[in-house]
Amino acid sequence: MKAQYHYDALGRRIHKVVESRAHGTLKRHETHFVWQGLRLLQEQDINTGKCQTYCYEEHGSYTPLAVIVKQPAGYRYYWHHCDINSAPLDVTNAQGNTVWSGKYERFGFVRSSPLSFYSDPEREMESFEQNLRYAGQYFDNETGLHFNTFRFYDPQIGRFIMPDPIGLLGGMNLYAYAPNPLGFHATCR
């Protein structure tokens, strides 16, 4: 597997290309990202034409409220249900059915529920890829890391894998997520 990331002058990811090989066939997946300040506003899947637009709480908040998914077949609406620290716990569709559920471990690693627990056997399962994590973080399936605007966070160890770009102004520990990763979130400067 090979992943390439492209950024703008503000350090925001604007393009991602993931190439993988399965059974001798090369698969290439491209995504474009659109931003509103430092918040992810939209993901555009170049391969399928799918476009996801995120809606957040009041201006400046990183708490997602909803996502509008535009596909060739039409629009779908989904609602985020978040904890007090803005981390999505569940996502429901317009009919109120849970389409994604995640259980956060100590430092933000998410174990997604298979949803067989929630589903009605008579109802067709609807799949939903939910990549928003702690406030301002985006999960990259290809690396297992969370993109946090200016650097990457490893939810397995509760630390950034790159030093704070503002140096010691961000604190003595250049790799710490927040003073208390269980009760705070890192601010995007």
Short mmCIF file of N, CA and C in Angstrom, two decimals:
data_model
loop_
_atom_site.label_atom_id
_atom_site.label_comp_id
_atom_site.label_asym_id
_atom_site.label_seq_id
_atom_site.Cartn_x
_atom_site.Cartn_y
_atom_site.Cartn_z
N MET A 1 0.84 -1.16 0.00
CA MET A 1 0.00 0.00 0.00
C MET A 1 0.90 1.24 0.00
N LYS A 2 0.45 2.24 -0.73
CA LYS A 2 1.19 3.50 -0.80
C LYS A 2 0.18 4.64 -0.66
N ALA A 3 0.51 5.61 0.20
CA ALA A 3 -0.37 6.77 0.39
C ALA A 3 0.42 8.04 0.15
N GLN A 4 -0.19 8.98 -0.54
CA GLN A 4 0.40 10.30 -0.78
C GLN A 4 -0.58 11.35 -0.27
N TYR A 5 -0.04 12.34 0.41
CA TYR A 5 -0.86 13.42 0.94
C TYR A 5 -0.34 14.75 0.40
N HIS A 6 -1.24 15.66 0.08
CA HIS A 6 -0.87 16.97 -0.43
C HIS A 6 -1.55 18.02 0.45
N TYR A 7 -0.82 19.10 0.75
CA TYR A 7 -1.28 20.11 1.69
C TYR A 7 -1.22 21.50 1.06
N ASP A 8 -2.03 22.42 1.60
CA ASP A 8 -1.94 23.81 1.15
C ASP A 8 -0.97 24.56 2.05
N ALA A 9 -0.82 25.86 1.82
CA ALA A 9 0.15 26.67 2.57
C ALA A 9 -0.20 26.79 4.05
N LEU A 10 -1.45 26.49 4.44
CA LEU A 10 -1.86 26.56 5.84
C LEU A 10 -1.73 25.22 6.56
N GLY A 11 -1.20 24.21 5.88
CA GLY A 11 -1.02 22.90 6.50
C GLY A 11 -2.25 22.04 6.46
N ARG A 12 -3.27 22.44 5.70
CA ARG A 12 -4.50 21.65 5.59
C ARG A 12 -4.34 20.65 4.45
N ARG A 13 -4.77 19.43 4.71
CA ARG A 13 -4.70 18.41 3.66
C ARG A 13 -5.75 18.73 2.60
N ILE A 14 -5.33 18.76 1.35
CA ILE A 14 -6.26 19.07 0.28
C ILE A 14 -6.45 17.91 -0.70
N HIS A 15 -5.57 16.91 -0.63
CA HIS A 15 -5.66 15.80 -1.58
C HIS A 15 -4.99 14.56 -0.97
N LYS A 16 -5.61 13.42 -1.16
CA LYS A 16 -5.04 12.16 -0.68
C LYS A 16 -5.19 11.12 -1.78
N VAL A 17 -4.12 10.38 -2.03
CA VAL A 17 -4.13 9.29 -3.01
C VAL A 17 -3.64 8.03 -2.29
N VAL A 18 -4.45 6.98 -2.33
CA VAL A 18 -4.07 5.70 -1.72
C VAL A 18 -4.08 4.64 -2.82
N GLU A 19 -2.94 3.99 -2.98
CA GLU A 19 -2.82 2.91 -3.96
C GLU A 19 -2.58 1.60 -3.23
N SER A 20 -3.32 0.58 -3.62
CA SER A 20 -3.14 -0.74 -3.02
C SER A 20 -3.23 -1.79 -4.11
N ARG A 21 -2.64 -2.92 -3.85
CA ARG A 21 -2.66 -4.01 -4.83
C ARG A 21 -3.33 -5.21 -4.18
N ALA A 22 -4.33 -5.73 -4.87
CA ALA A 22 -5.03 -6.92 -4.40
C ALA A 22 -5.20 -7.88 -5.57
N HIS A 23 -4.74 -9.09 -5.40
CA HIS A 23 -4.86 -10.13 -6.43
C HIS A 23 -4.29 -9.66 -7.77
N GLY A 24 -3.16 -8.93 -7.72
CA GLY A 24 -2.49 -8.48 -8.93
C GLY A 24 -3.07 -7.23 -9.57
N THR A 25 -4.13 -6.70 -8.98
CA THR A 25 -4.77 -5.51 -9.54
C THR A 25 -4.45 -4.30 -8.69
N LEU A 26 -4.02 -3.23 -9.34
CA LEU A 26 -3.72 -1.98 -8.64
C LEU A 26 -4.99 -1.17 -8.49
N LYS A 27 -5.32 -0.79 -7.26
CA LYS A 27 -6.48 0.06 -6.99
C LYS A 27 -5.96 1.42 -6.56
N ARG A 28 -6.51 2.47 -7.12
CA ARG A 28 -6.12 3.84 -6.79
C ARG A 28 -7.36 4.59 -6.33
N HIS A 29 -7.27 5.18 -5.14
CA HIS A 29 -8.40 5.92 -4.57
C HIS A 29 -7.96 7.35 -4.28
N GLU A 30 -8.69 8.33 -4.82
CA GLU A 30 -8.35 9.74 -4.63
C GLU A 30 -9.46 10.48 -3.91
N THR A 31 -9.05 11.34 -2.97
CA THR A 31 -9.99 12.17 -2.23
C THR A 31 -9.48 13.60 -2.20
N HIS A 32 -10.37 14.55 -2.48
CA HIS A 32 -10.06 15.97 -2.32
C HIS A 32 -10.75 16.46 -1.05
N PHE A 33 -10.12 17.40 -0.35
CA PHE A 33 -10.66 17.95 0.89
C PHE A 33 -10.85 19.45 0.74
N VAL A 34 -11.98 19.95 1.25
CA VAL A 34 -12.29 21.39 1.24
C VAL A 34 -12.44 21.82 2.69
N TRP A 35 -11.90 22.98 3.02
CA TRP A 35 -11.85 23.44 4.41
C TRP A 35 -12.61 24.75 4.62
N GLN A 36 -13.12 24.91 5.83
CA GLN A 36 -13.69 26.18 6.29
C GLN A 36 -12.81 26.59 7.46
N GLY A 37 -11.85 27.46 7.19
CA GLY A 37 -10.85 27.77 8.21
C GLY A 37 -10.04 26.51 8.47
N LEU A 38 -10.02 26.06 9.72
CA LEU A 38 -9.29 24.84 10.07
C LEU A 38 -10.22 23.64 10.30
N ARG A 39 -11.49 23.79 9.91
CA ARG A 39 -12.44 22.67 10.02
C ARG A 39 -12.65 22.03 8.66
N LEU A 40 -12.69 20.70 8.65
CA LEU A 40 -12.98 19.99 7.41
C LEU A 40 -14.43 20.25 7.03
N LEU A 41 -14.63 20.78 5.84
CA LEU A 41 -15.98 21.08 5.37
C LEU A 41 -16.50 19.99 4.44
N GLN A 42 -15.61 19.45 3.60
CA GLN A 42 -16.10 18.53 2.58
C GLN A 42 -15.02 17.54 2.14
N GLU A 43 -15.47 16.32 1.85
CA GLU A 43 -14.63 15.29 1.24
C GLU A 43 -15.24 14.96 -0.11
N GLN A 44 -14.41 14.97 -1.14
CA GLN A 44 -14.88 14.66 -2.49
C GLN A 44 -14.15 13.42 -2.98
N ASP A 45 -14.90 12.34 -3.16
CA ASP A 45 -14.35 11.07 -3.64
C ASP A 45 -14.27 11.14 -5.17
N ILE A 46 -13.07 11.24 -5.69
CA ILE A 46 -12.88 11.38 -7.13
C ILE A 46 -13.30 10.12 -7.88
N ASN A 47 -13.15 8.95 -7.27
CA ASN A 47 -13.47 7.68 -7.94
C ASN A 47 -14.97 7.47 -8.12
N THR A 48 -15.75 7.80 -7.11
CA THR A 48 -17.18 7.49 -7.15
C THR A 48 -18.08 8.70 -7.38
N GLY A 49 -17.53 9.91 -7.23
CA GLY A 49 -18.35 11.12 -7.35
C GLY A 49 -19.08 11.47 -6.06
N LYS A 50 -18.89 10.65 -5.02
CA LYS A 50 -19.54 10.92 -3.73
C LYS A 50 -18.92 12.15 -3.09
N CYS A 51 -19.77 12.99 -2.51
CA CYS A 51 -19.31 14.21 -1.85
C CYS A 51 -19.97 14.29 -0.47
N GLN A 52 -19.16 14.40 0.59
CA GLN A 52 -19.67 14.50 1.96
C GLN A 52 -19.43 15.91 2.47
N THR A 53 -20.49 16.59 2.90
CA THR A 53 -20.38 17.94 3.46
C THR A 53 -20.72 17.87 4.94
N TYR A 54 -19.81 18.38 5.78
CA TYR A 54 -19.98 18.32 7.23
C TYR A 54 -20.60 19.61 7.75
N CYS A 55 -21.51 19.47 8.71
CA CYS A 55 -22.13 20.60 9.40
C CYS A 55 -21.74 20.50 10.87
N TYR A 56 -21.32 21.63 11.45
CA TYR A 56 -20.82 21.66 12.83
C TYR A 56 -21.69 22.54 13.71
N GLU A 57 -21.45 22.45 15.02
CA GLU A 57 -22.09 23.37 15.95
C GLU A 57 -21.63 24.79 15.62
N GLU A 58 -21.93 25.74 16.50
CA GLU A 58 -21.65 27.16 16.22
C GLU A 58 -20.26 27.40 15.64
N HIS A 59 -20.09 28.56 15.06
CA HIS A 59 -18.83 28.94 14.40
C HIS A 59 -17.63 28.69 15.31
N GLY A 60 -16.66 27.98 14.79
CA GLY A 60 -15.44 27.71 15.54
C GLY A 60 -15.45 26.37 16.27
N SER A 61 -16.60 25.75 16.42
CA SER A 61 -16.69 24.47 17.12
C SER A 61 -16.23 23.33 16.21
N TYR A 62 -15.67 22.29 16.82
CA TYR A 62 -15.28 21.10 16.07
C TYR A 62 -16.27 19.96 16.30
N THR A 63 -17.41 20.24 16.91
CA THR A 63 -18.41 19.21 17.17
C THR A 63 -19.28 19.02 15.93
N PRO A 64 -19.17 17.86 15.26
CA PRO A 64 -19.99 17.63 14.07
C PRO A 64 -21.45 17.37 14.45
N LEU A 65 -22.36 17.97 13.70
CA LEU A 65 -23.79 17.74 13.92
C LEU A 65 -24.34 16.78 12.87
N ALA A 66 -23.97 17.01 11.62
CA ALA A 66 -24.55 16.23 10.54
C ALA A 66 -23.57 16.14 9.38
N VAL A 67 -23.86 15.21 8.49
CA VAL A 67 -23.12 15.11 7.23
C VAL A 67 -24.15 14.88 6.13
N ILE A 68 -23.99 15.64 5.06
CA ILE A 68 -24.86 15.49 3.89
C ILE A 68 -24.03 14.78 2.83
N VAL A 69 -24.52 13.63 2.38
CA VAL A 69 -23.79 12.83 1.40
C VAL A 69 -24.51 12.93 0.06
N LYS A 70 -23.79 13.46 -0.93
CA LYS A 70 -24.32 13.56 -2.29
C LYS A 70 -23.67 12.46 -3.12
N GLN A 71 -24.50 11.61 -3.68
CA GLN A 71 -24.04 10.53 -4.55
C GLN A 71 -24.78 10.65 -5.87
N PRO A 72 -24.33 9.94 -6.89
CA PRO A 72 -25.07 10.01 -8.16
C PRO A 72 -26.56 9.67 -8.00
N ALA A 73 -26.90 8.83 -7.03
CA ALA A 73 -28.29 8.43 -6.82
C ALA A 73 -29.10 9.47 -6.04
N GLY A 74 -28.46 10.49 -5.48
CA GLY A 74 -29.18 11.50 -4.71
C GLY A 74 -28.48 11.83 -3.41
N TYR A 75 -29.24 12.48 -2.52
CA TYR A 75 -28.69 12.93 -1.24
C TYR A 75 -29.12 12.01 -0.11
N ARG A 76 -28.24 11.88 0.90
CA ARG A 76 -28.56 11.18 2.14
C ARG A 76 -28.09 12.06 3.29
N TYR A 77 -28.82 12.01 4.40
CA TYR A 77 -28.53 12.86 5.55
C TYR A 77 -28.25 11.97 6.76
N TYR A 78 -27.20 12.32 7.49
CA TYR A 78 -26.80 11.56 8.66
C TYR A 78 -26.55 12.51 9.82
N TRP A 79 -26.81 12.03 11.03
CA TRP A 79 -26.67 12.85 12.24
C TRP A 79 -25.61 12.26 13.16
N HIS A 80 -24.71 13.12 13.63
CA HIS A 80 -23.68 12.71 14.59
C HIS A 80 -24.20 12.86 16.01
N HIS A 81 -23.87 11.92 16.87
CA HIS A 81 -24.19 11.98 18.29
C HIS A 81 -22.85 11.92 19.01
N CYS A 82 -22.46 13.04 19.63
CA CYS A 82 -21.10 13.20 20.17
C CYS A 82 -21.08 13.27 21.68
N ASP A 83 -19.90 13.00 22.24
CA ASP A 83 -19.72 13.15 23.68
C ASP A 83 -19.37 14.61 24.00
N ILE A 84 -19.13 14.89 25.26
CA ILE A 84 -18.87 16.26 25.70
C ILE A 84 -17.58 16.84 25.12
N ASN A 85 -16.66 15.97 24.67
CA ASN A 85 -15.40 16.43 24.07
C ASN A 85 -15.45 16.46 22.54
N SER A 86 -16.63 16.42 21.97
CA SER A 86 -16.86 16.53 20.52
C SER A 86 -16.55 15.26 19.74
N ALA A 87 -16.29 14.15 20.38
CA ALA A 87 -15.99 12.90 19.67
C ALA A 87 -17.29 12.20 19.28
N PRO A 88 -17.47 11.86 17.99
CA PRO A 88 -18.67 11.14 17.57
C PRO A 88 -18.75 9.75 18.21
N LEU A 89 -19.90 9.45 18.78
CA LEU A 89 -20.14 8.14 19.39
C LEU A 89 -20.99 7.27 18.48
N ASP A 90 -21.99 7.89 17.86
CA ASP A 90 -22.91 7.20 16.96
C ASP A 90 -23.24 8.11 15.80
N VAL A 91 -23.64 7.48 14.69
CA VAL A 91 -24.17 8.21 13.54
C VAL A 91 -25.47 7.52 13.17
N THR A 92 -26.52 8.32 12.99
CA THR A 92 -27.82 7.78 12.59
C THR A 92 -28.21 8.34 11.23
N ASN A 93 -29.02 7.58 10.51
CA ASN A 93 -29.49 8.06 9.21
C ASN A 93 -30.79 8.86 9.40
N ALA A 94 -31.38 9.31 8.32
CA ALA A 94 -32.58 10.15 8.39
C ALA A 94 -33.76 9.41 9.01
N GLN A 95 -33.74 8.07 8.98
CA GLN A 95 -34.81 7.28 9.59
C GLN A 95 -34.56 7.00 11.07
N GLY A 96 -33.42 7.44 11.58
CA GLY A 96 -33.10 7.24 12.99
C GLY A 96 -32.37 5.93 13.28
N ASN A 97 -32.00 5.19 12.24
CA ASN A 97 -31.28 3.94 12.43
C ASN A 97 -29.78 4.21 12.60
N THR A 98 -29.15 3.52 13.53
CA THR A 98 -27.72 3.66 13.75
C THR A 98 -26.97 3.00 12.59
N VAL A 99 -26.09 3.78 11.93
CA VAL A 99 -25.31 3.25 10.81
C VAL A 99 -23.83 3.16 11.14
N TRP A 100 -23.42 3.78 12.24
CA TRP A 100 -22.04 3.68 12.72
C TRP A 100 -22.06 3.90 14.22
N SER A 101 -21.27 3.12 14.93
CA SER A 101 -21.14 3.28 16.37
C SER A 101 -19.70 2.97 16.73
N GLY A 102 -19.13 3.80 17.58
CA GLY A 102 -17.74 3.59 17.96
C GLY A 102 -17.55 3.64 19.46
N LYS A 103 -16.67 2.81 19.94
CA LYS A 103 -16.30 2.82 21.36
C LYS A 103 -14.86 3.29 21.42
N TYR A 104 -14.65 4.39 22.14
CA TYR A 104 -13.31 4.97 22.25
C TYR A 104 -12.54 4.31 23.38
N GLU A 105 -11.32 3.94 23.07
CA GLU A 105 -10.43 3.44 24.10
C GLU A 105 -9.72 4.63 24.72
N ARG A 106 -8.82 4.36 25.62
CA ARG A 106 -8.21 5.36 26.47
C ARG A 106 -7.71 6.63 25.77
N PHE A 107 -7.00 6.53 24.66
CA PHE A 107 -6.43 7.71 24.02
C PHE A 107 -7.02 8.00 22.65
N GLY A 108 -8.21 7.50 22.39
CA GLY A 108 -8.90 7.85 21.16
C GLY A 108 -8.95 6.79 20.09
N PHE A 109 -8.35 5.63 20.35
CA PHE A 109 -8.47 4.53 19.39
C PHE A 109 -9.93 4.09 19.40
N VAL A 110 -10.53 3.93 18.21
CA VAL A 110 -11.95 3.60 18.11
C VAL A 110 -12.13 2.17 17.64
N ARG A 111 -12.95 1.46 18.38
CA ARG A 111 -13.39 0.14 17.95
C ARG A 111 -14.80 0.34 17.42
N SER A 112 -14.95 0.24 16.11
CA SER A 112 -16.27 0.40 15.50
C SER A 112 -17.09 -0.85 15.73
N SER A 113 -18.36 -0.64 16.02
CA SER A 113 -19.27 -1.77 16.21
C SER A 113 -19.72 -2.28 14.86
N PRO A 114 -19.88 -3.58 14.73
CA PRO A 114 -20.33 -4.13 13.45
C PRO A 114 -21.78 -3.81 13.14
N LEU A 115 -22.53 -3.33 14.10
CA LEU A 115 -23.92 -2.92 13.98
C LEU A 115 -24.90 -4.07 13.82
N SER A 116 -24.46 -5.30 13.80
CA SER A 116 -25.42 -6.40 13.78
C SER A 116 -26.24 -6.34 15.07
N PHE A 117 -25.63 -5.80 16.09
CA PHE A 117 -26.26 -5.61 17.39
C PHE A 117 -27.47 -4.68 17.27
N TYR A 118 -27.36 -3.66 16.40
CA TYR A 118 -28.41 -2.65 16.27
C TYR A 118 -29.43 -2.99 15.19
N SER A 119 -29.08 -3.88 14.29
CA SER A 119 -29.89 -4.02 13.10
C SER A 119 -31.09 -4.93 13.29
N ASP A 120 -32.09 -4.61 12.53
CA ASP A 120 -33.29 -5.41 12.44
C ASP A 120 -33.03 -6.41 11.31
N PRO A 121 -33.22 -7.71 11.54
CA PRO A 121 -32.91 -8.70 10.50
C PRO A 121 -33.67 -8.45 9.20
N GLU A 122 -34.83 -7.79 9.29
CA GLU A 122 -35.63 -7.50 8.10
C GLU A 122 -35.11 -6.29 7.33
N ARG A 123 -34.26 -5.50 7.98
CA ARG A 123 -33.78 -4.24 7.38
C ARG A 123 -32.42 -4.47 6.73
N GLU A 124 -32.27 -3.92 5.53
CA GLU A 124 -30.97 -4.01 4.85
C GLU A 124 -29.97 -3.12 5.57
N MET A 125 -28.76 -3.65 5.79
CA MET A 125 -27.72 -2.88 6.48
C MET A 125 -27.22 -1.76 5.57
N GLU A 126 -27.10 -0.59 6.14
CA GLU A 126 -26.56 0.56 5.43
C GLU A 126 -25.15 0.80 5.94
N SER A 127 -24.20 0.89 5.04
CA SER A 127 -22.83 1.12 5.48
C SER A 127 -22.54 2.61 5.50
N PHE A 128 -21.72 3.02 6.45
CA PHE A 128 -21.34 4.42 6.58
C PHE A 128 -19.92 4.49 7.11
N GLU A 129 -19.06 5.17 6.38
CA GLU A 129 -17.68 5.35 6.81
C GLU A 129 -17.58 6.65 7.58
N GLN A 130 -17.22 6.56 8.85
CA GLN A 130 -17.18 7.73 9.74
C GLN A 130 -15.73 7.94 10.17
N ASN A 131 -15.07 8.95 9.60
CA ASN A 131 -13.64 9.16 9.87
C ASN A 131 -13.34 10.30 10.82
N LEU A 132 -14.34 11.03 11.30
CA LEU A 132 -14.07 12.09 12.28
C LEU A 132 -13.84 11.43 13.64
N ARG A 133 -12.87 11.92 14.38
CA ARG A 133 -12.55 11.35 15.69
C ARG A 133 -12.58 12.46 16.73
N TYR A 134 -11.57 12.53 17.61
CA TYR A 134 -11.52 13.62 18.59
C TYR A 134 -11.59 14.95 17.83
N ALA A 135 -11.89 16.04 18.54
CA ALA A 135 -12.08 17.36 17.94
C ALA A 135 -10.98 17.69 16.93
N GLY A 136 -11.39 17.94 15.69
CA GLY A 136 -10.45 18.34 14.65
C GLY A 136 -9.63 17.22 14.05
N GLN A 137 -9.90 15.97 14.42
CA GLN A 137 -9.10 14.85 13.91
C GLN A 137 -9.84 14.07 12.83
N TYR A 138 -9.06 13.57 11.88
CA TYR A 138 -9.58 12.77 10.77
C TYR A 138 -8.80 11.46 10.72
N PHE A 139 -9.51 10.35 10.76
CA PHE A 139 -8.89 9.02 10.76
C PHE A 139 -8.47 8.60 9.36
N ASP A 140 -7.22 8.18 9.23
CA ASP A 140 -6.71 7.62 7.98
C ASP A 140 -6.60 6.12 8.14
N ASN A 141 -7.48 5.39 7.47
CA ASN A 141 -7.51 3.94 7.57
C ASN A 141 -6.20 3.30 7.12
N GLU A 142 -5.55 3.92 6.13
CA GLU A 142 -4.33 3.33 5.58
C GLU A 142 -3.15 3.38 6.54
N THR A 143 -3.15 4.28 7.51
CA THR A 143 -2.04 4.37 8.47
C THR A 143 -2.46 4.05 9.90
N GLY A 144 -3.75 4.17 10.20
CA GLY A 144 -4.23 4.01 11.57
C GLY A 144 -4.03 5.27 12.40
N LEU A 145 -3.52 6.34 11.78
CA LEU A 145 -3.26 7.59 12.49
C LEU A 145 -4.41 8.57 12.29
N HIS A 146 -4.44 9.59 13.15
CA HIS A 146 -5.42 10.66 13.03
C HIS A 146 -4.70 11.92 12.55
N PHE A 147 -5.16 12.49 11.44
CA PHE A 147 -4.61 13.74 10.95
C PHE A 147 -5.22 14.86 11.78
N ASN A 148 -4.39 15.68 12.37
CA ASN A 148 -4.85 16.72 13.29
C ASN A 148 -4.39 18.10 12.80
N THR A 149 -4.63 18.39 11.54
CA THR A 149 -4.29 19.62 10.84
C THR A 149 -2.79 19.81 10.64
N PHE A 150 -2.00 19.93 11.66
CA PHE A 150 -0.58 20.22 11.48
C PHE A 150 0.33 19.03 11.72
N ARG A 151 -0.21 17.96 12.23
CA ARG A 151 0.61 16.78 12.51
C ARG A 151 -0.29 15.58 12.75
N PHE A 152 0.33 14.42 12.92
CA PHE A 152 -0.41 13.18 13.07
C PHE A 152 -0.39 12.70 14.51
N TYR A 153 -1.55 12.16 14.94
CA TYR A 153 -1.73 11.65 16.29
C TYR A 153 -1.89 10.14 16.22
N ASP A 154 -1.21 9.42 17.12
CA ASP A 154 -1.33 7.97 17.19
C ASP A 154 -2.24 7.61 18.37
N PRO A 155 -3.48 7.17 18.10
CA PRO A 155 -4.41 6.87 19.18
C PRO A 155 -4.07 5.62 19.98
N GLN A 156 -3.12 4.83 19.51
CA GLN A 156 -2.69 3.65 20.26
C GLN A 156 -1.83 4.05 21.45
N ILE A 157 -1.06 5.14 21.31
CA ILE A 157 -0.13 5.55 22.37
C ILE A 157 -0.49 6.88 23.01
N GLY A 158 -1.48 7.61 22.44
CA GLY A 158 -1.92 8.88 23.02
C GLY A 158 -0.94 10.02 22.84
N ARG A 159 -0.19 10.00 21.74
CA ARG A 159 0.81 11.05 21.48
C ARG A 159 0.86 11.37 19.99
N PHE A 160 1.34 12.58 19.71
CA PHE A 160 1.63 12.92 18.33
C PHE A 160 2.92 12.23 17.92
N ILE A 161 3.07 11.95 16.63
CA ILE A 161 4.30 11.32 16.15
C ILE A 161 5.27 12.35 15.58
N MET A 162 4.87 13.61 15.60
CA MET A 162 5.70 14.72 15.14
C MET A 162 5.68 15.79 16.22
N PRO A 163 6.76 16.56 16.38
CA PRO A 163 6.77 17.59 17.43
C PRO A 163 5.81 18.73 17.11
N ASP A 164 5.41 19.45 18.14
CA ASP A 164 4.52 20.60 18.00
C ASP A 164 5.19 21.63 17.08
N PRO A 165 4.50 22.07 16.02
CA PRO A 165 5.13 23.01 15.09
C PRO A 165 5.44 24.37 15.71
N ILE A 166 4.82 24.70 16.84
CA ILE A 166 5.14 25.99 17.48
C ILE A 166 6.20 25.83 18.56
N GLY A 167 6.77 24.65 18.66
CA GLY A 167 7.86 24.41 19.60
C GLY A 167 7.41 24.47 21.05
N LEU A 168 8.24 25.04 21.90
CA LEU A 168 7.98 25.07 23.34
C LEU A 168 6.81 25.96 23.73
N LEU A 169 6.33 26.81 22.82
CA LEU A 169 5.14 27.61 23.12
C LEU A 169 3.93 26.71 23.37
N GLY A 170 3.96 25.50 22.82
CA GLY A 170 2.88 24.54 23.02
C GLY A 170 3.02 23.72 24.28
N GLY A 171 4.09 23.90 25.03
CA GLY A 171 4.32 23.15 26.26
C GLY A 171 5.66 22.46 26.22
N MET A 172 6.06 21.95 27.37
CA MET A 172 7.38 21.31 27.48
C MET A 172 7.47 19.99 26.72
N ASN A 173 6.37 19.26 26.64
CA ASN A 173 6.37 17.99 25.92
C ASN A 173 5.88 18.24 24.49
N LEU A 174 6.77 18.20 23.54
CA LEU A 174 6.45 18.54 22.15
C LEU A 174 5.57 17.51 21.45
N TYR A 175 5.36 16.35 22.09
CA TYR A 175 4.58 15.28 21.47
C TYR A 175 3.27 15.00 22.21
N ALA A 176 3.00 15.73 23.28
CA ALA A 176 1.79 15.49 24.08
C ALA A 176 0.55 15.93 23.30
N TYR A 177 -0.55 15.21 23.49
CA TYR A 177 -1.81 15.57 22.84
C TYR A 177 -2.45 16.75 23.53
N ALA A 178 -2.60 16.68 24.82
CA ALA A 178 -3.22 17.72 25.63
C ALA A 178 -2.78 17.47 27.07
N PRO A 179 -2.98 18.45 27.97
CA PRO A 179 -2.58 18.20 29.36
C PRO A 179 -3.21 16.94 29.93
N ASN A 180 -4.43 16.64 29.51
CA ASN A 180 -5.13 15.44 29.94
C ASN A 180 -5.90 14.93 28.73
N PRO A 181 -5.39 13.95 27.99
CA PRO A 181 -6.05 13.52 26.77
C PRO A 181 -7.45 12.96 26.98
N LEU A 182 -7.80 12.63 28.20
CA LEU A 182 -9.13 12.09 28.47
C LEU A 182 -10.16 13.18 28.71
N GLY A 183 -9.71 14.40 29.02
CA GLY A 183 -10.67 15.46 29.33
C GLY A 183 -10.50 16.72 28.52
N PHE A 184 -9.47 16.82 27.72
CA PHE A 184 -9.21 18.02 26.94
C PHE A 184 -8.99 17.62 25.49
N HIS A 185 -8.88 18.63 24.64
CA HIS A 185 -8.45 18.37 23.27
C HIS A 185 -7.43 19.41 22.89
N ALA A 186 -6.55 19.02 21.98
CA ALA A 186 -5.49 19.93 21.53
C ALA A 186 -6.12 21.02 20.68
N THR A 187 -5.69 22.24 20.89
CA THR A 187 -6.23 23.35 20.10
C THR A 187 -5.49 23.44 18.79
N CYS A 188 -6.21 23.83 17.76
CA CYS A 188 -5.60 24.04 16.45
C CYS A 188 -5.19 25.49 16.39
N ARG A 189 -3.90 25.72 16.31
CA ARG A 189 -3.40 27.09 16.32
C ARG A 189 -3.23 27.61 14.93
#
